[in-house]
Structure formats: C-alpha cells, structure tokens
Amino acid sequence: MIDKVGSSVTNSQMHVGYIVAERLRAPKNPVILCHGLFGYDRIGPQSVPFLQLKYWRGIYDALQDLGCDVHIARVGSVSPIKTRAHQLTSYIDRTTPGKSVNLIAHSMGGLDCRYMVTHISPKSFRIGSITTVATPHCGSSFMDWCRDALGLGKLQRYVQHYADDSIATSILNTTSSTLCDIDNDRSWSPTQSLSSQVSAKKSSSQLSKPRSFKSKQQSDSVSKTIHFLESRDISSDFPSCSYKPVAKSHPIIRAIFSPMDAPAFTNLTRAYCAAFNQATPDDPNIYYASYAAVADVSKLAPLHFSHQIINRLEGANDGLVSLKSAQWGEFMGAVDCDHWDLVPPKVRGLTSAITGKRFDAIGLYLRMATELADRGL
C-alpha cells in the first residue's frame, strides 16, 4: 500500500497547508541533510544567487521556517561510501560538535550515514536518528546493469590495499560478492586487476587507518573470491531480460564509458550492498527510519529505461531504487513519485513537465521533521 504523504499537488507551495493541517513541528535536535549520488549543497556563483542550483532548495528553507536547526552536508558526489562517510563525519564535527543530531539522507547518503555509525563511531557528537529516503540499502539492479552492460563500477578498478577485518570477514562469508573501499577516487589505475592489488601496500590517507587481513589464509580466501568474481558470467543475473552484457562482447562500449566511471557505482550494486549490510549492523541506540517512492514512470520520462529494468528484476520502484531495497529500520511507507521528484528541483520541474504530475517534496520533509519531534529527537 502506498502512503501518499506529500503526494501530488496542484501548487508547489501547497506544503504551507501541511503546517496547519498536520500540526507540524521541529525536532529539538539539529537536522543534517545528506545528499545522494551526484549530489551537492549548491552549485553556481556565490555573488549571483539566482544562478545557483541548490540540491535542497525549498526543503532547507521550509525546515528553517518550521524552527529546525538545519545544516546541509556536502561530500564527494561520486566518491565511495567510506570517503563520503569520513567527509560527513568531519562536517558534523565542525558544525554541531557535542550535540545529538538527526540525519536525513536521500539515496546513497543513507549508506554514508550507516557506515559512519558502524565503522567510524564518532565521539565528538551523537547521532539520535537516521532517516533514509529512497536509499538503495540492498543495492540497485540498474547499477548491476550499468556494470554489466556499460562497464561502469567494475570491481577491479577500485579496491582498498588493506581491508578492515569486519569487511574481510564479510567477503569470506559471501562467495558471490566483495566489499571494497578506496581512500582516493583518483589513486587507482584501471589497468591493474583486482587480485593484483589485494596485497599492495596502503598509500597515505587522511582517513582512519584500516586494519590488514588477520592471516595469510584470510588473504588467500579473498583472492580466490576475487578471481571468482572476475571470471563469473554475470549474464545469468538477467534471465528474463532481452539484453545481454554488451560490455563483454563490445569492448569499445567499455572504452567509451570508462572516463565516466567512479567508485560510487560499485558501491550501489546488489552484490556490494549484500556484503555491506552484513558488515554494517545497526546501532541499537539509534533510531532508523526509511521512506520509499514508487512510480509508474512515463515512457517519455528520463527514468523510464531504468524503471523497466528494476521492475523486471525487483518489482515496484521509483526509477532507480526498488521498494524493497529502500526499506530499512522502521518503514514509514512509500510516496507516489519517482526518485528525482524527492529532491532536486530543476530535475523535478523537468519530470513534472513531462508527466503532468507535481509532487510536494517539501511537505514530505516537514512530515519527517514532525515524526522526529514526536519521538523527542
């Protein structure tokens, strides 16, 4: 059942009515807004505000008007989860030291938050809640397709020199997936194979120092898993689809898309997220909530192709993330919109122009704030 909180409205300012109709109120603790893949805080000249493109435009102002102490984090737009999580930690440490904060994260931002809680465990501030919005907790089959058909997010391009013990253990227990991190987006050579980098020495980094494998047996097991991944015919992942992984039969496709590749793409595949979830248990002292989106995407909409891929393999989805994958912690329901309707205003305008639907994302985030306030957060 789809909960149409903040659903389609005829006026983009209708969110104002929610304040009166639903007794919306601000949580007592600061709210940190965490963006997703390709995200940002603002883009454009500081001296010319009307030329700036703001990821959280309207949402940030509405939360402030509600009385929220709200902050917008900025992390690497296509960096791996680990890098983004450390950047997020540094941002919160600078802006709200010593406080308890509520994290509201769109898309990939939810994985950053979960990594920060479990693997970084910051001591300079406290995390009261993590609310994720259309986060691919179980990965996305569309990212699998991008990997298999276009060569994006190939594991051998991005691997950490040493793996954390917890992640190494997860790899050993997961024969069909590998969890890998990197410290710097640009420090890897695409000509190196994944297996050749397992025993390489770790370069200097500003991030926390990871631990090495506990034993040679553990390292050898990881190498075997890696060899298995590199030789595996992943076309079997798409048994009901008419297309095949064209990157295998057409290396030129891989060459064309290689400059666009980034470590974040690997982090959003289903195999990666399966291992990530195993290695990243929830903190029982933190409140986890999640929202999903489900849409019947028009054939004219930009997300139609990805929506069809996910619909065949995972079912109902928002064009990038399935309903099932978006659920984590207390599931608060799904809204009737696509993935892009949930935040970026410029893209949202394009989508609504094509579909004729208007979605009130601002009202949705005001409702989230009230849920946190009702819980004393």
mmCIF file of C-alpha atoms in Angstrom:
data_model
loop_
_atom_site.group_PDB
_atom_site.id
_atom_site.type_symbol
_atom_site.label_atom_id
_atom_site.label_comp_id
_atom_site.label_asym_id
_atom_site.label_seq_id
_atom_site.Cartn_x
_atom_site.Cartn_y
_atom_site.Cartn_z
ATOM 1 C CA MET A 1 0.000 0.000 0.000
ATOM 2 C CA ILE A 2 1.338 3.399 -0.964
ATOM 3 C CA ASP A 3 1.201 6.107 1.664
ATOM 4 C CA LYS A 4 0.656 9.349 -0.237
ATOM 5 C CA VAL A 5 2.287 11.629 2.285
ATOM 6 C CA GLY A 6 3.294 14.759 0.415
ATOM 7 C CA SER A 7 1.679 13.361 -2.745
ATOM 8 C CA SER A 8 0.830 15.157 -5.960
ATOM 9 C CA VAL A 9 -0.469 18.703 -5.561
ATOM 10 C CA THR A 10 -1.509 21.433 -7.974
ATOM 11 C CA ASN A 11 0.613 24.168 -6.425
ATOM 12 C CA SER A 12 4.267 23.849 -5.463
ATOM 13 C CA GLN A 13 3.607 25.952 -2.361
ATOM 14 C CA MET A 14 0.845 23.707 -1.013
ATOM 15 C CA HIS A 15 3.257 22.433 1.613
ATOM 16 C CA VAL A 16 2.339 25.503 3.665
ATOM 17 C CA GLY A 17 -1.025 23.891 4.292
ATOM 18 C CA TYR A 18 0.609 20.912 5.976
ATOM 19 C CA ILE A 19 1.758 23.123 8.840
ATOM 20 C CA VAL A 20 -1.823 23.970 9.742
ATOM 21 C CA ALA A 21 -3.468 20.678 8.824
ATOM 22 C CA GLU A 22 -0.996 18.316 10.438
ATOM 23 C CA ARG A 23 0.416 20.293 13.353
ATOM 24 C CA LEU A 24 3.947 20.097 12.033
ATOM 25 C CA ARG A 25 6.749 20.996 14.407
ATOM 26 C CA ALA A 26 10.517 20.969 14.589
ATOM 27 C CA PRO A 27 12.623 18.321 16.351
ATOM 28 C CA LYS A 28 14.644 19.561 19.307
ATOM 29 C CA ASN A 29 17.997 18.428 17.882
ATOM 30 C CA PRO A 30 19.781 19.669 14.738
ATOM 31 C CA VAL A 31 18.938 18.114 11.380
ATOM 32 C CA ILE A 32 21.717 17.259 8.918
ATOM 33 C CA LEU A 33 20.624 16.876 5.288
ATOM 34 C CA CYS A 34 22.800 14.342 3.435
ATOM 35 C CA HIS A 35 22.743 14.215 -0.362
ATOM 36 C CA GLY A 36 22.970 11.225 -2.664
ATOM 37 C CA LEU A 37 24.956 10.247 -5.751
ATOM 38 C CA PHE A 38 25.951 13.261 -7.902
ATOM 39 C CA GLY A 39 24.773 15.439 -5.022
ATOM 40 C CA TYR A 40 25.979 18.824 -3.794
ATOM 41 C CA ASP A 41 24.935 21.622 -1.482
ATOM 42 C CA ARG A 42 24.852 24.401 -4.046
ATOM 43 C CA ILE A 43 26.345 24.992 -7.472
ATOM 44 C CA GLY A 44 26.917 28.382 -9.071
ATOM 45 C CA PRO A 45 28.454 31.808 -8.370
ATOM 46 C CA GLN A 46 28.211 32.945 -4.757
ATOM 47 C CA SER A 47 27.759 36.552 -5.894
ATOM 48 C CA VAL A 48 24.782 35.738 -8.131
ATOM 49 C CA PRO A 49 22.312 33.742 -6.000
ATOM 50 C CA PHE A 50 19.647 33.410 -8.698
ATOM 51 C CA LEU A 51 22.123 31.477 -10.858
ATOM 52 C CA GLN A 52 22.790 28.947 -8.117
ATOM 53 C CA LEU A 53 21.366 25.441 -8.220
ATOM 54 C CA LYS A 54 20.590 24.132 -4.737
ATOM 55 C CA TYR A 55 20.091 20.420 -4.067
ATOM 56 C CA TRP A 56 17.803 21.059 -1.082
ATOM 57 C CA ARG A 57 16.177 24.241 -2.400
ATOM 58 C CA GLY A 58 12.858 24.887 -0.724
ATOM 59 C CA ILE A 59 13.297 21.971 1.672
ATOM 60 C CA TYR A 60 16.053 23.709 3.640
ATOM 61 C CA ASP A 61 14.086 26.972 3.875
ATOM 62 C CA ALA A 62 10.871 25.218 4.897
ATOM 63 C CA LEU A 63 12.632 23.302 7.675
ATOM 64 C CA GLN A 64 14.193 26.535 8.908
ATOM 65 C CA ASP A 65 10.803 28.260 8.879
ATOM 66 C CA LEU A 66 9.451 25.367 10.911
ATOM 67 C CA GLY A 67 12.091 26.102 13.542
ATOM 68 C CA CYS A 68 14.637 23.409 12.714
ATOM 69 C CA ASP A 69 18.333 23.914 13.298
ATOM 70 C CA VAL A 70 19.178 22.522 9.868
ATOM 71 C CA HIS A 71 22.525 22.028 8.130
ATOM 72 C CA ILE A 72 23.433 20.834 4.630
ATOM 73 C CA ALA A 73 26.374 18.450 4.361
ATOM 74 C CA ARG A 74 28.477 18.191 1.236
ATOM 75 C CA VAL A 75 30.559 15.122 0.408
ATOM 76 C CA GLY A 76 32.207 13.748 -2.723
ATOM 77 C CA SER A 77 29.487 13.424 -5.339
ATOM 78 C CA VAL A 78 30.822 10.174 -6.825
ATOM 79 C CA SER A 79 33.227 9.131 -4.063
ATOM 80 C CA PRO A 80 32.946 5.703 -2.403
ATOM 81 C CA ILE A 81 30.845 5.266 0.717
ATOM 82 C CA LYS A 82 33.868 5.197 3.031
ATOM 83 C CA THR A 83 35.250 8.501 1.758
ATOM 84 C CA ARG A 84 31.843 10.162 1.874
ATOM 85 C CA ALA A 85 31.236 8.877 5.413
ATOM 86 C CA HIS A 86 34.503 10.350 6.676
ATOM 87 C CA GLN A 87 33.732 13.660 4.985
ATOM 88 C CA LEU A 88 30.284 13.645 6.572
ATOM 89 C CA THR A 89 31.840 12.972 9.975
ATOM 90 C CA SER A 90 34.192 15.933 9.560
ATOM 91 C CA TYR A 91 31.336 18.207 8.506
ATOM 92 C CA ILE A 92 29.162 17.350 11.511
ATOM 93 C CA ASP A 93 32.152 17.676 13.833
ATOM 94 C CA ARG A 94 32.706 21.237 12.554
ATOM 95 C CA THR A 95 29.092 22.377 12.567
ATOM 96 C CA THR A 96 27.452 20.703 15.575
ATOM 97 C CA PRO A 97 30.191 19.449 17.920
ATOM 98 C CA GLY A 98 29.000 17.880 21.160
ATOM 99 C CA LYS A 99 25.373 17.713 20.039
ATOM 100 C CA SER A 100 22.960 14.930 19.178
ATOM 101 C CA VAL A 101 21.900 15.159 15.536
ATOM 102 C CA ASN A 102 19.196 13.758 13.277
ATOM 103 C CA LEU A 103 20.416 12.619 9.870
ATOM 104 C CA ILE A 104 18.011 12.820 6.931
ATOM 105 C CA ALA A 105 19.604 11.231 3.897
ATOM 106 C CA HIS A 106 18.499 10.962 0.301
ATOM 107 C CA SER A 107 19.528 7.959 -1.803
ATOM 108 C CA MET A 108 23.216 6.969 -1.400
ATOM 109 C CA GLY A 109 23.504 9.379 1.538
ATOM 110 C CA GLY A 110 21.769 6.795 3.704
ATOM 111 C CA LEU A 111 24.607 4.324 3.162
ATOM 112 C CA ASP A 112 27.126 7.019 4.142
ATOM 113 C CA CYS A 113 25.264 7.558 7.405
ATOM 114 C CA ARG A 114 25.102 3.870 8.234
ATOM 115 C CA TYR A 115 28.821 3.427 7.512
ATOM 116 C CA MET A 116 29.675 6.395 9.725
ATOM 117 C CA VAL A 117 27.707 4.999 12.658
ATOM 118 C CA THR A 118 29.076 1.447 12.494
ATOM 119 C CA HIS A 119 32.624 1.819 11.212
ATOM 120 C CA ILE A 120 33.672 5.314 12.332
ATOM 121 C CA SER A 121 31.674 5.626 15.578
ATOM 122 C CA PRO A 122 32.267 9.379 16.045
ATOM 123 C CA LYS A 123 32.830 10.505 19.618
ATOM 124 C CA SER A 124 32.639 14.297 19.201
ATOM 125 C CA PHE A 125 28.891 14.247 18.544
ATOM 126 C CA ARG A 126 25.957 11.866 18.939
ATOM 127 C CA ILE A 127 23.568 10.512 16.341
ATOM 128 C CA GLY A 128 19.985 10.253 17.500
ATOM 129 C CA SER A 129 18.374 9.073 14.280
ATOM 130 C CA ILE A 130 18.966 8.148 10.656
ATOM 131 C CA THR A 131 16.065 8.706 8.271
ATOM 132 C CA THR A 132 16.700 7.431 4.764
ATOM 133 C CA VAL A 133 14.738 8.476 1.689
ATOM 134 C CA ALA A 134 14.855 6.118 -1.307
ATOM 135 C CA THR A 135 18.220 4.738 -0.209
ATOM 136 C CA PRO A 136 19.292 1.556 -2.056
ATOM 137 C CA HIS A 137 20.081 -0.427 1.106
ATOM 138 C CA CYS A 138 20.101 -3.650 -0.912
ATOM 139 C CA GLY A 139 21.624 -2.061 -3.992
ATOM 140 C CA SER A 140 20.012 -1.409 -7.354
ATOM 141 C CA SER A 141 19.620 -3.817 -10.257
ATOM 142 C CA PHE A 142 20.011 -0.844 -12.587
ATOM 143 C CA MET A 143 23.525 -0.314 -11.228
ATOM 144 C CA ASP A 144 24.122 -4.017 -11.885
ATOM 145 C CA TRP A 145 23.055 -3.402 -15.470
ATOM 146 C CA CYS A 146 25.365 -0.372 -15.772
ATOM 147 C CA ARG A 147 28.229 -2.555 -14.571
ATOM 148 C CA ASP A 148 27.436 -5.471 -16.858
ATOM 149 C CA ALA A 149 26.319 -3.620 -19.980
ATOM 150 C CA LEU A 150 28.438 -0.467 -19.848
ATOM 151 C CA GLY A 151 31.406 -1.492 -17.733
ATOM 152 C CA LEU A 152 30.670 1.106 -15.045
ATOM 153 C CA GLY A 153 31.613 0.233 -11.475
ATOM 154 C CA LYS A 154 33.877 -2.673 -12.373
ATOM 155 C CA LEU A 155 35.300 -4.065 -9.133
ATOM 156 C CA GLN A 156 38.857 -4.444 -10.394
ATOM 157 C CA ARG A 157 39.226 -0.677 -10.773
ATOM 158 C CA TYR A 158 38.508 0.083 -7.151
ATOM 159 C CA VAL A 159 39.927 -1.911 -4.269
ATOM 160 C CA GLN A 160 41.489 -0.896 -0.985
ATOM 161 C CA HIS A 161 45.069 -2.052 -0.343
ATOM 162 C CA TYR A 162 44.040 -3.476 3.001
ATOM 163 C CA ALA A 163 40.518 -4.369 4.089
ATOM 164 C CA ASP A 164 39.009 -3.777 7.503
ATOM 165 C CA ASP A 165 38.752 -7.021 9.485
ATOM 166 C CA SER A 166 34.970 -6.790 9.565
ATOM 167 C CA ILE A 167 34.768 -6.318 5.806
ATOM 168 C CA ALA A 168 37.308 -9.070 5.145
ATOM 169 C CA THR A 169 35.205 -11.446 7.221
ATOM 170 C CA SER A 170 32.145 -10.475 5.220
ATOM 171 C CA ILE A 171 33.972 -11.234 1.975
ATOM 172 C CA LEU A 172 34.941 -14.670 3.260
ATOM 173 C CA ASN A 173 31.317 -15.406 4.083
ATOM 174 C CA THR A 174 29.963 -14.105 0.778
ATOM 175 C CA THR A 175 31.277 -16.067 -2.197
ATOM 176 C CA SER A 176 29.415 -14.024 -4.801
ATOM 177 C CA SER A 177 30.245 -10.501 -3.643
ATOM 178 C CA THR A 178 33.114 -8.343 -2.500
ATOM 179 C CA LEU A 179 33.032 -5.295 -0.284
ATOM 180 C CA CYS A 180 35.798 -2.904 -1.249
ATOM 181 C CA ASP A 181 36.699 0.635 -0.216
ATOM 182 C CA ILE A 182 39.100 3.219 -1.526
ATOM 183 C CA ASP A 183 40.614 6.292 0.080
ATOM 184 C CA ASN A 184 41.004 8.441 -3.019
ATOM 185 C CA ASP A 185 38.936 8.440 -6.211
ATOM 186 C CA ARG A 186 41.950 9.066 -8.431
ATOM 187 C CA SER A 187 44.560 6.768 -6.887
ATOM 188 C CA TRP A 188 43.816 3.630 -8.901
ATOM 189 C CA SER A 189 44.967 2.511 -12.319
ATOM 190 C CA PRO A 190 42.280 0.869 -14.474
ATOM 191 C CA THR A 191 44.919 -1.436 -15.961
ATOM 192 C CA GLN A 192 45.554 -3.176 -12.645
ATOM 193 C CA SER A 193 43.456 -6.224 -11.855
ATOM 194 C CA LEU A 194 41.606 -6.511 -8.605
ATOM 195 C CA SER A 195 43.547 -9.580 -7.492
ATOM 196 C CA SER A 196 46.915 -7.939 -8.171
ATOM 197 C CA GLN A 197 46.090 -5.150 -5.720
ATOM 198 C CA VAL A 198 44.985 -7.217 -2.732
ATOM 199 C CA SER A 199 48.448 -7.408 -1.189
ATOM 200 C CA ALA A 200 49.613 -3.933 -2.233
ATOM 201 C CA LYS A 201 50.687 -1.507 0.460
ATOM 202 C CA LYS A 202 48.274 1.146 1.590
ATOM 203 C CA SER A 203 49.074 4.688 0.483
ATOM 204 C CA SER A 204 48.931 7.593 2.907
ATOM 205 C CA SER A 205 45.460 8.895 3.609
ATOM 206 C CA GLN A 206 43.613 11.386 5.752
ATOM 207 C CA LEU A 207 41.072 8.710 6.578
ATOM 208 C CA SER A 208 41.245 6.383 9.530
ATOM 209 C CA LYS A 209 43.887 3.654 9.191
ATOM 210 C CA PRO A 210 42.285 0.342 8.214
ATOM 211 C CA ARG A 211 43.442 -2.977 9.555
ATOM 212 C CA SER A 212 45.110 -5.667 7.479
ATOM 213 C CA PHE A 213 43.843 -9.200 7.000
ATOM 214 C CA LYS A 214 44.386 -11.278 10.122
ATOM 215 C CA SER A 215 46.080 -14.158 8.337
ATOM 216 C CA LYS A 216 47.517 -15.345 5.040
ATOM 217 C CA GLN A 217 44.650 -17.828 4.827
ATOM 218 C CA GLN A 218 42.182 -14.953 5.034
ATOM 219 C CA SER A 219 44.017 -13.033 2.313
ATOM 220 C CA ASP A 220 44.194 -16.127 0.081
ATOM 221 C CA SER A 221 40.458 -16.698 0.510
ATOM 222 C CA VAL A 222 39.746 -13.126 -0.545
ATOM 223 C CA SER A 223 41.979 -13.584 -3.601
ATOM 224 C CA LYS A 224 40.024 -16.709 -4.582
ATOM 225 C CA THR A 225 36.761 -14.802 -4.198
ATOM 226 C CA ILE A 226 38.139 -12.027 -6.387
ATOM 227 C CA HIS A 227 39.233 -14.474 -9.094
ATOM 228 C CA PHE A 228 35.745 -15.985 -8.967
ATOM 229 C CA LEU A 229 34.178 -12.556 -9.478
ATOM 230 C CA GLU A 230 36.463 -11.697 -12.369
ATOM 231 C CA SER A 231 35.704 -14.943 -14.224
ATOM 232 C CA ARG A 232 31.984 -15.072 -13.430
ATOM 233 C CA ASP A 233 29.455 -14.801 -16.262
ATOM 234 C CA ILE A 234 27.091 -12.247 -14.813
ATOM 235 C CA SER A 235 24.622 -12.515 -17.721
ATOM 236 C CA SER A 236 22.745 -15.078 -15.618
ATOM 237 C CA ASP A 237 21.669 -12.215 -13.348
ATOM 238 C CA PHE A 238 19.293 -11.095 -16.088
ATOM 239 C CA PRO A 239 17.491 -14.311 -17.141
ATOM 240 C CA SER A 240 14.226 -12.622 -18.103
ATOM 241 C CA CYS A 241 15.718 -9.662 -19.947
ATOM 242 C CA SER A 242 16.189 -9.420 -23.691
ATOM 243 C CA TYR A 243 19.514 -7.588 -23.440
ATOM 244 C CA LYS A 244 22.918 -9.066 -22.594
ATOM 245 C CA PRO A 245 26.035 -7.525 -21.048
ATOM 246 C CA VAL A 246 27.264 -5.762 -24.192
ATOM 247 C CA ALA A 247 30.485 -4.667 -22.481
ATOM 248 C CA LYS A 248 31.767 -8.243 -22.763
ATOM 249 C CA SER A 249 31.199 -8.577 -26.500
ATOM 250 C CA HIS A 250 31.905 -4.938 -27.345
ATOM 251 C CA PRO A 251 34.989 -3.592 -25.527
ATOM 252 C CA ILE A 252 34.520 -0.276 -27.318
ATOM 253 C CA ILE A 253 31.458 0.326 -25.152
ATOM 254 C CA ARG A 254 33.621 -0.122 -22.093
ATOM 255 C CA ALA A 255 36.189 2.307 -23.510
ATOM 256 C CA ILE A 256 33.537 4.946 -24.185
ATOM 257 C CA PHE A 257 32.117 4.814 -20.675
ATOM 258 C CA SER A 258 35.389 4.298 -18.808
ATOM 259 C CA PRO A 259 36.048 8.056 -18.332
ATOM 260 C CA MET A 260 32.663 8.318 -16.617
ATOM 261 C CA ASP A 261 33.389 5.514 -14.163
ATOM 262 C CA ALA A 262 33.543 6.217 -10.443
ATOM 263 C CA PRO A 263 33.868 4.150 -7.249
ATOM 264 C CA ALA A 264 30.358 5.082 -6.134
ATOM 265 C CA PHE A 265 28.897 2.967 -8.936
ATOM 266 C CA THR A 266 30.466 -0.165 -7.459
ATOM 267 C CA ASN A 267 29.042 0.705 -4.041
ATOM 268 C CA LEU A 268 25.473 0.683 -5.352
ATOM 269 C CA THR A 269 25.392 -2.791 -6.897
ATOM 270 C CA ARG A 270 23.377 -5.510 -5.191
ATOM 271 C CA ALA A 271 26.429 -7.705 -4.581
ATOM 272 C CA TYR A 272 28.292 -4.897 -2.845
ATOM 273 C CA CYS A 273 25.332 -3.894 -0.686
ATOM 274 C CA ALA A 274 24.719 -7.510 0.380
ATOM 275 C CA ALA A 275 28.226 -7.622 1.845
ATOM 276 C CA PHE A 276 27.940 -4.056 3.135
ATOM 277 C CA ASN A 277 24.809 -4.920 5.106
ATOM 278 C CA GLN A 278 26.451 -7.991 6.606
ATOM 279 C CA ALA A 279 29.438 -5.926 7.736
ATOM 280 C CA THR A 280 27.410 -2.902 8.875
ATOM 281 C CA PRO A 281 24.956 -3.805 11.648
ATOM 282 C CA ASP A 282 22.657 -1.154 13.072
ATOM 283 C CA ASP A 283 23.422 0.613 16.340
ATOM 284 C CA PRO A 284 20.641 -0.326 18.809
ATOM 285 C CA ASN A 285 20.893 3.122 20.409
ATOM 286 C CA ILE A 286 19.964 4.908 17.184
ATOM 287 C CA TYR A 287 16.502 5.232 15.648
ATOM 288 C CA TYR A 288 16.425 4.093 11.995
ATOM 289 C CA ALA A 289 13.526 5.004 9.707
ATOM 290 C CA SER A 290 13.043 4.793 5.956
ATOM 291 C CA TYR A 291 10.806 6.134 3.210
ATOM 292 C CA ALA A 292 10.457 4.757 -0.302
ATOM 293 C CA ALA A 293 8.982 6.012 -3.547
ATOM 294 C CA VAL A 294 7.022 4.106 -6.174
ATOM 295 C CA ALA A 295 6.039 5.470 -9.565
ATOM 296 C CA ASP A 296 4.545 4.429 -12.883
ATOM 297 C CA VAL A 297 7.191 6.177 -14.951
ATOM 298 C CA SER A 298 6.063 7.556 -18.305
ATOM 299 C CA LYS A 299 7.744 6.328 -21.483
ATOM 300 C CA LEU A 300 8.784 9.937 -22.094
ATOM 301 C CA ALA A 301 10.398 10.335 -18.673
ATOM 302 C CA PRO A 302 14.210 10.122 -18.270
ATOM 303 C CA LEU A 303 13.905 7.273 -15.761
ATOM 304 C CA HIS A 304 11.701 5.042 -17.917
ATOM 305 C CA PHE A 305 14.510 2.728 -19.073
ATOM 306 C CA SER A 306 15.969 2.175 -15.600
ATOM 307 C CA HIS A 307 12.455 1.786 -14.184
ATOM 308 C CA GLN A 308 11.763 -1.061 -16.617
ATOM 309 C CA ILE A 309 14.989 -2.872 -15.724
ATOM 310 C CA ILE A 310 14.310 -2.688 -11.988
ATOM 311 C CA ASN A 311 10.646 -3.579 -12.444
ATOM 312 C CA ARG A 312 11.589 -6.857 -14.170
ATOM 313 C CA LEU A 313 14.138 -7.866 -11.556
ATOM 314 C CA GLU A 314 12.918 -6.349 -8.288
ATOM 315 C CA GLY A 315 9.366 -5.152 -8.771
ATOM 316 C CA ALA A 316 7.898 -1.785 -7.782
ATOM 317 C CA ASN A 317 10.416 1.061 -7.833
ATOM 318 C CA ASP A 318 10.980 4.792 -8.277
ATOM 319 C CA GLY A 319 13.129 4.534 -11.384
ATOM 320 C CA LEU A 320 16.422 3.915 -9.572
ATOM 321 C CA VAL A 321 15.648 2.165 -6.266
ATOM 322 C CA SER A 322 13.151 -0.615 -5.616
ATOM 323 C CA LEU A 323 10.522 -0.509 -2.901
ATOM 324 C CA LYS A 324 12.156 -3.469 -1.178
ATOM 325 C CA SER A 325 15.675 -2.027 -1.316
ATOM 326 C CA ALA A 326 14.563 1.296 0.176
ATOM 327 C CA GLN A 327 13.255 -0.294 3.387
ATOM 328 C CA TRP A 328 15.478 -0.163 6.461
ATOM 329 C CA GLY A 329 14.644 0.149 10.144
ATOM 330 C CA GLU A 330 11.080 1.343 10.718
ATOM 331 C CA PHE A 331 9.483 1.606 7.298
ATOM 332 C CA MET A 332 7.314 4.732 7.157
ATOM 333 C CA GLY A 333 5.701 3.993 3.792
ATOM 334 C CA ALA A 334 6.092 4.919 0.139
ATOM 335 C CA VAL A 335 5.175 8.089 -1.702
ATOM 336 C CA ASP A 336 3.819 8.356 -5.224
ATOM 337 C CA CYS A 337 6.702 9.884 -7.172
ATOM 338 C CA ASP A 338 9.927 8.963 -8.925
ATOM 339 C CA HIS A 339 13.453 9.118 -7.496
ATOM 340 C CA TRP A 340 14.212 12.583 -8.830
ATOM 341 C CA ASP A 341 10.962 14.063 -7.529
ATOM 342 C CA LEU A 342 12.225 13.605 -3.966
ATOM 343 C CA VAL A 343 14.725 16.490 -4.023
ATOM 344 C CA PRO A 344 16.497 18.106 -6.988
ATOM 345 C CA PRO A 345 14.186 20.968 -8.007
ATOM 346 C CA LYS A 346 15.487 21.550 -11.539
ATOM 347 C CA VAL A 347 15.080 17.893 -12.498
ATOM 348 C CA ARG A 348 11.796 17.728 -10.634
ATOM 349 C CA GLY A 349 10.489 20.528 -12.844
ATOM 350 C CA LEU A 350 11.543 18.608 -15.962
ATOM 351 C CA THR A 351 9.853 15.432 -14.776
ATOM 352 C CA SER A 352 6.601 17.179 -13.873
ATOM 353 C CA ALA A 353 6.565 18.940 -17.244
ATOM 354 C CA ILE A 354 6.690 15.540 -18.969
ATOM 355 C CA THR A 355 4.307 13.648 -16.701
ATOM 356 C CA GLY A 356 1.958 16.467 -15.729
ATOM 357 C CA LYS A 357 2.295 15.493 -12.047
ATOM 358 C CA ARG A 358 3.539 17.703 -9.236
ATOM 359 C CA PHE A 359 4.939 16.188 -6.071
ATOM 360 C CA ASP A 360 5.304 18.157 -2.848
ATOM 361 C CA ALA A 361 8.697 17.021 -1.573
ATOM 362 C CA ILE A 362 8.761 19.912 0.883
ATOM 363 C CA GLY A 363 5.660 18.633 2.631
ATOM 364 C CA LEU A 364 7.235 15.191 2.904
ATOM 365 C CA TYR A 365 10.334 16.507 4.677
ATOM 366 C CA LEU A 366 8.236 18.640 7.016
ATOM 367 C CA ARG A 367 6.356 15.476 7.925
ATOM 368 C CA MET A 368 9.675 13.716 8.599
ATOM 369 C CA ALA A 369 10.715 16.519 10.936
ATOM 370 C CA THR A 370 7.466 16.164 12.848
ATOM 371 C CA GLU A 371 7.947 12.399 13.199
ATOM 372 C CA LEU A 372 11.327 13.095 14.808
ATOM 373 C CA ALA A 373 9.821 15.734 17.080
ATOM 374 C CA ASP A 374 7.100 13.317 18.198
ATOM 375 C CA ARG A 375 9.844 10.886 19.241
ATOM 376 C CA GLY A 376 11.570 13.525 21.321
ATOM 377 C CA LEU A 377 14.513 13.724 18.945
#
